[in-house]
Short mmCIF file of C-alpha atoms (C1' of nucleotides) in Angstrom, two decimals:
data_model
loop_
_atom_site.label_atom_id
_atom_site.label_comp_id
_atom_site.label_asym_id
_atom_site.label_seq_id
_atom_site.Cartn_x
_atom_site.Cartn_y
_atom_site.Cartn_z
CA MET A 1114 -29.41 53.85 -13.97
CA SER A 1115 -25.98 54.71 -12.73
CA PHE A 1116 -25.08 54.95 -9.07
CA VAL A 1117 -21.49 55.93 -9.58
CA HIS A 1118 -22.21 59.45 -8.44
CA LEU A 1119 -22.83 58.13 -4.95
CA PHE A 1120 -19.37 56.66 -4.87
CA ARG A 1121 -17.93 59.88 -6.24
CA ARG A 1122 -19.65 61.74 -3.44
CA TYR A 1123 -18.18 59.37 -0.87
CA LEU A 1124 -14.68 59.85 -2.27
CA ARG A 1125 -15.04 63.63 -2.13
CA GLU A 1126 -16.41 63.46 1.41
CA GLN A 1127 -13.30 61.55 2.37
CA GLY A 1128 -10.95 63.83 0.48
CA LEU A 1129 -9.90 61.00 -1.83
CA PRO A 1130 -9.19 61.50 -5.53
CA VAL A 1131 -11.82 60.37 -8.01
CA THR A 1132 -9.95 58.34 -10.60
CA GLN A 1133 -10.86 56.63 -13.85
CA GLN A 1134 -10.06 53.25 -12.37
CA ARG A 1135 -12.22 53.73 -9.31
CA GLU A 1136 -15.15 54.80 -11.43
CA ALA A 1137 -14.75 51.88 -13.82
CA ILE A 1138 -14.62 49.36 -10.98
CA ALA A 1139 -17.63 50.89 -9.27
CA GLU A 1140 -19.58 50.84 -12.52
CA VAL A 1141 -18.87 47.18 -13.08
CA VAL A 1142 -19.95 46.23 -9.57
CA PHE A 1143 -23.02 48.46 -9.59
CA ASN A 1144 -24.21 47.10 -12.93
CA SER A 1145 -24.02 43.43 -11.98
CA PRO A 1146 -26.83 41.73 -10.11
CA GLU A 1147 -24.55 38.82 -9.19
CA HIS A 1148 -22.05 38.24 -6.46
CA LEU A 1149 -18.78 39.05 -8.19
CA SER A 1150 -15.34 37.68 -7.44
CA VAL A 1151 -12.27 39.79 -8.06
CA GLU A 1152 -11.60 37.64 -11.10
CA ASP A 1153 -15.12 38.28 -12.42
CA ILE A 1154 -14.58 42.00 -12.03
CA GLU A 1155 -11.25 41.87 -13.81
CA LYS A 1156 -12.82 39.97 -16.70
CA LYS A 1157 -15.72 42.41 -17.04
CA LEU A 1158 -13.28 45.30 -17.03
CA ARG A 1159 -11.26 43.66 -19.79
CA GLU A 1160 -14.43 43.14 -21.81
CA ARG A 1161 -15.02 46.87 -21.54
CA GLY A 1162 -11.51 47.45 -22.82
CA GLU A 1163 -10.12 48.57 -19.46
CA ARG A 1164 -6.96 46.97 -18.20
CA ILE A 1165 -6.74 47.59 -14.47
CA GLY A 1166 -4.33 45.84 -12.12
CA LYS A 1167 -5.58 43.41 -9.52
CA ALA A 1168 -4.06 45.43 -6.71
CA THR A 1169 -6.15 48.42 -7.71
CA ILE A 1170 -9.28 46.29 -7.81
CA TYR A 1171 -8.63 45.01 -4.31
CA ARG A 1172 -7.89 48.49 -3.02
CA THR A 1173 -10.97 49.99 -4.62
CA LEU A 1174 -13.21 47.22 -3.33
CA GLU A 1175 -11.96 47.97 0.17
CA THR A 1176 -13.03 51.56 -0.30
CA LEU A 1177 -16.39 50.55 -1.77
CA VAL A 1178 -17.08 48.30 1.19
CA ARG A 1179 -16.14 51.03 3.62
CA SER A 1180 -18.48 53.42 1.82
CA GLY A 1181 -21.36 51.11 2.62
CA LEU A 1182 -22.32 50.77 -1.05
CA VAL A 1183 -20.92 47.29 -1.48
CA GLU A 1184 -20.88 44.24 0.72
CA GLU A 1185 -18.24 41.55 0.98
CA HIS A 1186 -19.30 37.91 1.11
CA ASP A 1187 -17.48 34.72 1.85
CA PHE A 1188 -19.30 31.60 0.73
CA GLY A 1189 -16.40 29.40 1.72
CA GLU A 1190 -15.02 29.09 -1.79
CA GLY A 1191 -11.57 30.26 -0.79
CA PHE A 1192 -12.07 33.78 -2.09
CA LYS A 1193 -14.42 36.68 -1.51
CA ARG A 1194 -17.34 37.95 -3.52
CA TYR A 1195 -18.77 41.44 -3.74
CA GLU A 1196 -22.31 42.71 -4.20
CA HIS A 1197 -23.74 46.21 -4.40
CA LEU A 1198 -26.57 47.10 -2.10
CA PHE A 1199 -28.95 48.90 -4.45
CA GLY A 1200 -32.34 47.94 -5.72
CA GLN A 1201 -34.00 45.96 -3.00
CA LYS A 1202 -33.51 45.91 0.72
CA PRO A 1203 -29.99 44.88 1.52
CA VAL A 1204 -29.87 41.13 1.23
CA ARG A 1205 -27.98 39.41 3.96
CA GLU A 1206 -29.53 36.01 3.83
CA HIS A 1207 -28.26 33.47 1.37
CA LEU A 1208 -29.49 30.04 0.49
CA ILE A 1209 -26.58 28.02 -0.84
CA CYS A 1210 -27.32 24.84 -2.75
CA THR A 1211 -24.88 22.09 -1.83
CA GLU A 1212 -25.75 20.29 -5.04
CA CYS A 1213 -25.29 22.89 -7.77
CA GLY A 1214 -23.59 25.66 -5.81
CA LYS A 1215 -26.20 28.24 -6.71
CA VAL A 1216 -26.68 31.10 -4.26
CA VAL A 1217 -30.19 32.48 -3.83
CA ASP A 1218 -30.92 35.69 -2.00
CA MET A 1219 -33.66 35.84 0.57
CA HIS A 1220 -35.15 38.41 2.84
CA SER A 1221 -37.37 37.95 5.85
CA THR A 1222 -38.40 40.75 8.12
CA GLU A 1223 -39.45 38.39 10.84
CA LEU A 1224 -36.12 36.64 10.72
CA HIS A 1225 -34.39 39.95 11.08
CA ARG A 1226 -36.49 40.82 14.10
CA VAL A 1227 -35.89 37.49 15.84
CA GLN A 1228 -32.17 37.71 15.25
CA ASP A 1229 -32.04 41.18 16.66
CA GLU A 1230 -33.95 40.12 19.73
CA ALA A 1231 -31.80 37.08 20.38
CA ALA A 1232 -28.60 39.11 20.13
CA ARG A 1233 -29.86 41.78 22.48
CA GLN A 1234 -30.83 39.17 25.01
CA GLN A 1235 -27.12 38.38 25.28
CA GLY A 1236 -26.30 42.00 25.96
CA PHE A 1237 -25.02 42.32 22.42
CA LEU A 1238 -25.72 45.36 20.27
CA PRO A 1239 -26.13 44.07 16.70
CA ALA A 1240 -25.03 46.15 13.73
CA ARG A 1241 -25.14 43.84 10.75
CA TYR A 1242 -25.48 40.17 10.20
CA ARG A 1243 -24.92 37.44 7.70
CA LEU A 1244 -26.89 34.25 7.37
CA GLN A 1245 -26.01 31.32 5.18
CA ILE A 1246 -28.35 28.39 4.85
CA TYR A 1247 -26.95 25.33 3.11
CA GLY A 1248 -29.25 22.80 1.56
CA LEU A 1249 -30.98 21.87 -1.68
CA CYS A 1250 -32.48 24.46 -4.01
CA ALA A 1251 -35.88 23.96 -5.58
CA ASP A 1252 -34.39 22.99 -8.96
CA CYS A 1253 -32.11 20.31 -7.56
CA ARG A 1254 -34.92 18.91 -5.45
CA ALA A 1255 -37.14 18.75 -8.54
CA ALA A 1256 -34.31 16.96 -10.32
CA GLY A 1257 -34.37 14.33 -7.62
CA ALA A 1258 -31.30 15.31 -5.64
CA GLU A 1259 -31.16 14.32 -2.02
CA LEU A 1260 -29.32 15.52 1.02
CA ARG A 1261 -26.61 13.09 1.89
CA TRP A 1262 -25.02 12.39 5.19
CA GLU A 1263 -21.56 10.93 4.88
CA GLY A 1264 -20.67 11.33 8.52
CA LEU A 1265 -20.95 8.95 11.45
CA SER A 1266 -23.84 6.55 11.04
CA CYS A 1267 -25.32 7.60 14.36
CA PRO A 1268 -24.57 11.30 14.32
CA ILE A 1269 -23.86 12.75 17.70
CA GLU A 1270 -25.05 10.51 20.39
CA THR A 1271 -22.82 11.22 23.28
CA VAL A 1272 -22.61 7.66 24.52
CA MET B 540 -14.72 12.72 29.14
CA SER B 541 -13.17 11.54 25.92
CA PHE B 542 -15.04 11.39 22.66
CA VAL B 543 -12.20 10.03 20.64
CA HIS B 544 -13.84 6.63 20.42
CA LEU B 545 -16.54 8.16 18.24
CA PHE B 546 -13.93 9.26 15.78
CA ARG B 547 -12.29 5.85 15.92
CA ARG B 548 -15.63 4.31 15.10
CA TYR B 549 -16.06 6.61 12.14
CA LEU B 550 -12.63 5.72 10.81
CA ARG B 551 -13.38 2.01 11.11
CA GLU B 552 -16.76 2.45 9.42
CA GLN B 553 -14.95 4.07 6.53
CA GLY B 554 -12.20 1.48 6.43
CA LEU B 555 -9.58 4.09 7.30
CA PRO B 556 -6.61 3.33 9.55
CA VAL B 557 -6.72 4.62 13.11
CA THR B 558 -3.40 6.35 13.66
CA GLN B 559 -1.69 8.02 16.59
CA GLN B 560 -1.72 11.35 14.81
CA ARG B 561 -5.42 11.21 14.03
CA GLU B 562 -6.24 10.39 17.62
CA ALA B 563 -4.01 13.13 19.00
CA ILE B 564 -5.57 15.75 16.72
CA ALA B 565 -9.09 14.61 17.57
CA GLU B 566 -8.30 14.73 21.28
CA VAL B 567 -7.00 18.26 21.07
CA VAL B 568 -10.06 19.47 19.18
CA PHE B 569 -12.51 17.58 21.38
CA ASN B 570 -10.94 18.91 24.58
CA SER B 571 -11.08 22.58 23.61
CA PRO B 572 -14.20 24.64 24.09
CA GLU B 573 -12.85 27.33 21.75
CA HIS B 574 -12.85 27.77 18.03
CA LEU B 575 -9.40 26.56 17.10
CA SER B 576 -7.27 27.58 14.16
CA VAL B 577 -4.84 25.14 12.61
CA GLU B 578 -2.07 27.07 14.30
CA ASP B 579 -3.79 26.75 17.69
CA ILE B 580 -4.05 23.02 17.18
CA GLU B 581 -0.42 22.73 16.22
CA LYS B 582 0.60 24.64 19.34
CA LYS B 583 -1.53 22.51 21.64
CA LEU B 584 -0.06 19.38 20.10
CA ARG B 585 3.44 20.68 20.66
CA GLU B 586 2.56 21.45 24.29
CA ARG B 587 1.57 17.81 24.64
CA GLY B 588 4.90 16.81 23.21
CA GLU B 589 3.52 15.71 19.86
CA ARG B 590 5.14 17.02 16.73
CA ILE B 591 2.70 16.55 13.87
CA GLY B 592 3.04 18.12 10.45
CA LYS B 593 0.61 20.81 9.31
CA ALA B 594 -0.37 18.74 6.29
CA THR B 595 -1.54 15.95 8.55
CA ILE B 596 -3.52 18.38 10.65
CA TYR B 597 -5.28 19.74 7.60
CA ARG B 598 -5.98 16.27 6.29
CA THR B 599 -7.30 15.04 9.61
CA LEU B 600 -9.53 18.07 10.07
CA GLU B 601 -11.05 17.33 6.69
CA THR B 602 -11.90 13.85 7.91
CA LEU B 603 -13.23 15.16 11.22
CA VAL B 604 -15.51 17.59 9.44
CA ARG B 605 -16.76 14.86 7.15
CA SER B 606 -17.49 12.66 10.14
CA GLY B 607 -19.87 15.29 11.44
CA LEU B 608 -18.05 15.59 14.76
CA VAL B 609 -16.38 18.87 13.98
CA GLU B 610 -17.53 21.99 12.22
CA GLU B 611 -15.51 24.39 10.13
CA HIS B 612 -15.99 28.12 10.61
CA ASP B 613 -14.86 31.15 8.72
CA PHE B 614 -15.07 34.38 10.63
CA GLY B 615 -13.43 36.30 7.82
CA GLU B 616 -10.01 36.34 9.43
CA GLY B 617 -8.31 34.86 6.40
CA PHE B 618 -8.15 31.36 7.85
CA LYS B 619 -10.53 28.73 9.14
CA ARG B 620 -11.42 27.69 12.67
CA TYR B 621 -12.68 24.35 13.93
CA GLU B 622 -15.06 23.45 16.71
CA HIS B 623 -16.31 20.11 17.98
CA LEU B 624 -20.05 19.61 18.27
CA PHE B 625 -20.32 17.99 21.69
CA GLY B 626 -21.74 19.27 24.92
CA GLN B 627 -24.58 21.54 24.04
CA LYS B 628 -26.75 21.72 21.02
CA PRO B 629 -24.64 22.42 17.99
CA VAL B 630 -23.98 26.15 18.00
CA ARG B 631 -24.31 27.80 14.67
CA GLU B 632 -24.96 31.33 15.73
CA HIS B 633 -22.09 33.61 16.49
CA LEU B 634 -22.00 37.11 17.85
CA ILE B 635 -18.81 38.76 16.71
CA CYS B 636 -17.68 41.91 18.45
CA THR B 637 -16.30 44.44 15.99
CA GLU B 638 -14.49 46.20 18.83
CA CYS B 639 -12.55 43.43 20.59
CA GLY B 640 -12.97 40.58 18.10
CA LYS B 641 -14.47 38.26 20.68
CA VAL B 642 -16.81 35.56 19.35
CA VAL B 643 -19.75 34.56 21.54
CA ASP B 644 -21.89 31.52 20.85
CA MET B 645 -25.62 31.78 20.94
CA HIS B 646 -28.54 29.46 20.45
CA SER B 647 -32.15 30.29 19.83
CA THR B 648 -34.75 27.69 19.02
CA GLU B 649 -37.15 30.28 17.71
CA LEU B 650 -34.52 31.66 15.41
CA HIS B 651 -33.88 28.21 14.08
CA ARG B 652 -37.57 27.69 13.42
CA VAL B 653 -38.00 31.01 11.61
CA GLN B 654 -34.97 30.37 9.45
CA ASP B 655 -36.21 26.98 8.49
CA GLU B 656 -39.60 28.35 7.57
CA ALA B 657 -38.19 31.18 5.49
CA ALA B 658 -35.96 28.82 3.52
CA ARG B 659 -38.77 26.38 2.83
CA GLN B 660 -40.96 29.19 1.58
CA GLN B 661 -38.44 29.60 -1.23
CA GLY B 662 -38.68 25.94 -2.13
CA PHE B 663 -35.34 25.35 -0.47
CA LEU B 664 -34.64 22.32 1.70
CA PRO B 665 -32.32 23.50 4.48
CA ALA B 666 -29.69 21.21 5.94
CA ARG B 667 -27.44 23.39 8.05
CA TYR B 668 -26.95 27.06 8.52
CA ARG B 669 -24.53 29.61 9.79
CA LEU B 670 -25.35 32.97 11.27
CA GLN B 671 -22.90 35.69 12.12
CA ILE B 672 -24.05 38.83 13.87
CA TYR B 673 -21.53 41.65 14.01
CA GLY B 674 -21.83 44.34 16.63
CA LEU B 675 -20.72 45.29 20.12
CA CYS B 676 -20.43 42.77 22.93
CA ALA B 677 -21.70 43.55 26.42
CA ASP B 678 -18.19 44.22 27.75
CA CYS B 679 -17.27 46.70 25.07
CA ARG B 680 -20.58 48.46 25.44
CA ALA B 681 -20.00 48.72 29.19
CA ALA B 682 -16.57 50.14 28.42
CA GLY B 683 -18.23 52.89 26.42
CA ALA B 684 -17.52 51.67 22.90
CA GLU B 685 -19.86 52.81 20.16
CA LEU B 686 -20.79 51.56 16.76
CA ARG B 687 -19.26 53.73 14.11
CA TRP B 688 -20.40 54.35 10.60
CA GLU B 689 -17.60 55.39 8.33
CA GLY B 690 -19.52 55.01 5.11
CA LEU B 691 -21.49 57.52 3.06
CA SER B 692 -23.07 60.19 5.23
CA CYS B 693 -26.52 59.44 3.84
CA PRO B 694 -26.30 55.67 3.57
CA ILE B 695 -28.22 54.24 0.70
CA GLU B 696 -30.76 56.64 -0.57
CA THR B 697 -31.23 55.78 -4.15
CA VAL B 698 -31.62 59.31 -5.42
"C1'" DG C 685 2.24 -7.74 2.31
"C1'" DT C 686 -0.77 -4.18 0.82
"C1'" DA C 687 -3.02 -0.11 1.22
"C1'" DC C 688 -3.14 4.02 3.21
"C1'" DG C 689 -1.00 7.73 6.26
"C1'" DT C 690 2.83 10.83 7.37
"C1'" DG C 691 6.17 14.54 6.94
"C1'" DC C 692 8.71 17.46 4.36
"C1'" DA C 693 9.17 20.71 0.97
"C1'" DA C 694 7.37 22.57 -3.10
"C1'" DA C 695 3.50 24.43 -5.41
"C1'" DG C 696 -0.96 26.72 -5.47
"C1'" DT C 697 -4.40 30.34 -4.20
"C1'" DT C 698 -5.97 34.53 -2.96
"C1'" DT C 699 -4.70 38.85 -1.06
"C1'" DT C 700 -1.33 42.42 0.54
"C1'" DT C 701 2.66 45.36 0.17
"C1'" DG C 702 6.80 48.18 -1.63
"C1'" DC C 703 8.13 51.30 -4.79
"C1'" DA C 704 8.87 54.10 -8.93
"C1'" DA C 705 6.14 56.51 -12.12
"C1'" DG C 706 1.80 59.00 -12.95
"C1'" DA C 707 -2.69 61.42 -12.22
"C1'" DA C 708 -5.86 64.35 -9.37
"C1'" DA C 709 -6.72 68.54 -6.87
"C1'" DT D 1037 3.19 71.31 -6.41
"C1'" DT D 1038 1.78 68.18 -3.24
"C1'" DT D 1039 -0.64 64.29 -2.17
"C1'" DC D 1040 -2.57 60.18 -3.18
"C1'" DT D 1041 -3.08 56.36 -6.84
"C1'" DT D 1042 -1.56 53.01 -10.05
"C1'" DG D 1043 0.71 48.92 -11.76
"C1'" DC D 1044 4.02 45.72 -11.52
"C1'" DA D 1045 6.28 42.29 -9.22
"C1'" DA D 1046 7.55 40.46 -4.96
"C1'" DA D 1047 5.88 38.96 -0.58
"C1'" DA D 1048 2.64 37.10 2.56
"C1'" DA D 1049 -0.60 33.96 4.45
"C1'" DC D 1050 -3.15 29.93 4.33
"C1'" DT D 1051 -3.89 25.53 2.20
"C1'" DT D 1052 -2.97 21.67 -1.01
"C1'" DT D 1053 -0.09 18.37 -3.34
"C1'" DG D 1054 3.84 15.07 -4.70
"C1'" DC D 1055 6.69 11.77 -3.18
"C1'" DA D 1056 9.71 8.71 -0.43
"C1'" DC D 1057 9.23 6.39 3.68
"C1'" DG D 1058 6.45 4.30 7.62
"C1'" DT D 1059 2.59 2.38 9.92
"C1'" DA D 1060 -2.04 0.02 10.48
"C1'" DC D 1061 -4.41 -3.97 9.61
#
DNA sequence: GTACGTGCAAAGTTTTTGCAAGAAA
DNA sequence: TTTCTTGCAAAAACTTTGCACGTAC
């Protein structure tokens, strides 16, 4: 149920002190299935009765990311979001609905393989990747939403 | 050679005034093969003898992106970069070297197809996507660089 | 002449940093 | 006791906004 001991182990491995704040922040992140913003984390901590400064949250998240237990995301909202990597295979593919803003996780082994291949063909040695697909989610499509193009009437016709 | 007339057409279509500043900014972006930051653009404008306020640059980039002629990128540097979509097929795949920071463009038709398929399988209607692969570029590999893992010694073993 | 753009500076966001006081080992 | 953390507030970095003045049409 709780994965905090993994983080504790990482801290010890690195010779870093295990503090109340670090454990509380890790617990909050590990117990949320969503992609959390720093503000979300702060709110959840307050709900638990913990009052931890933003600076500490940022600093702890940096450590969590470095430990490999948490991943940082940027969905172009102007701030970052954080997600733990337990449960299923690490999810690095996100479908982002341009209508309702919902973010759906996805995983495709084939996709992973093709990406890897393509990168290697360029002499590149891939380590991790991040894919964001923007479009309409199933719900919004069902509700009748449509993709809209507000750009040039005749997109890119190099005339 | 110059694609500015496409932007002019877009502005007219939208009933927006065509101004000197808008044309100068579009020219700078259209004539650079790189991914430009707002600061880069400002510098290039100054080199051309144009002194245009940052606010205008931001506002014009917004319009350029909406026109579909320019794409906004976020490589996690803390600021955005902009790239025109002329020349080759729109490039939405980036190989980012974690050693030297270089960003290499890539394009794979197969990759595109697999992505599309995977999204549709989830009931999602894809419109555009963005892929970032982090790793080591050919040069850094040749120079002997290696991927390093500074996270937990035994990555994610849910024990 | 009217509507919209421009430039400046101020305000807004999110994130980082400096430092005195405090906790972990 | 020594080292590293915490929390606050200030700073930083990028972007947006308000407003008086100018320009496109």
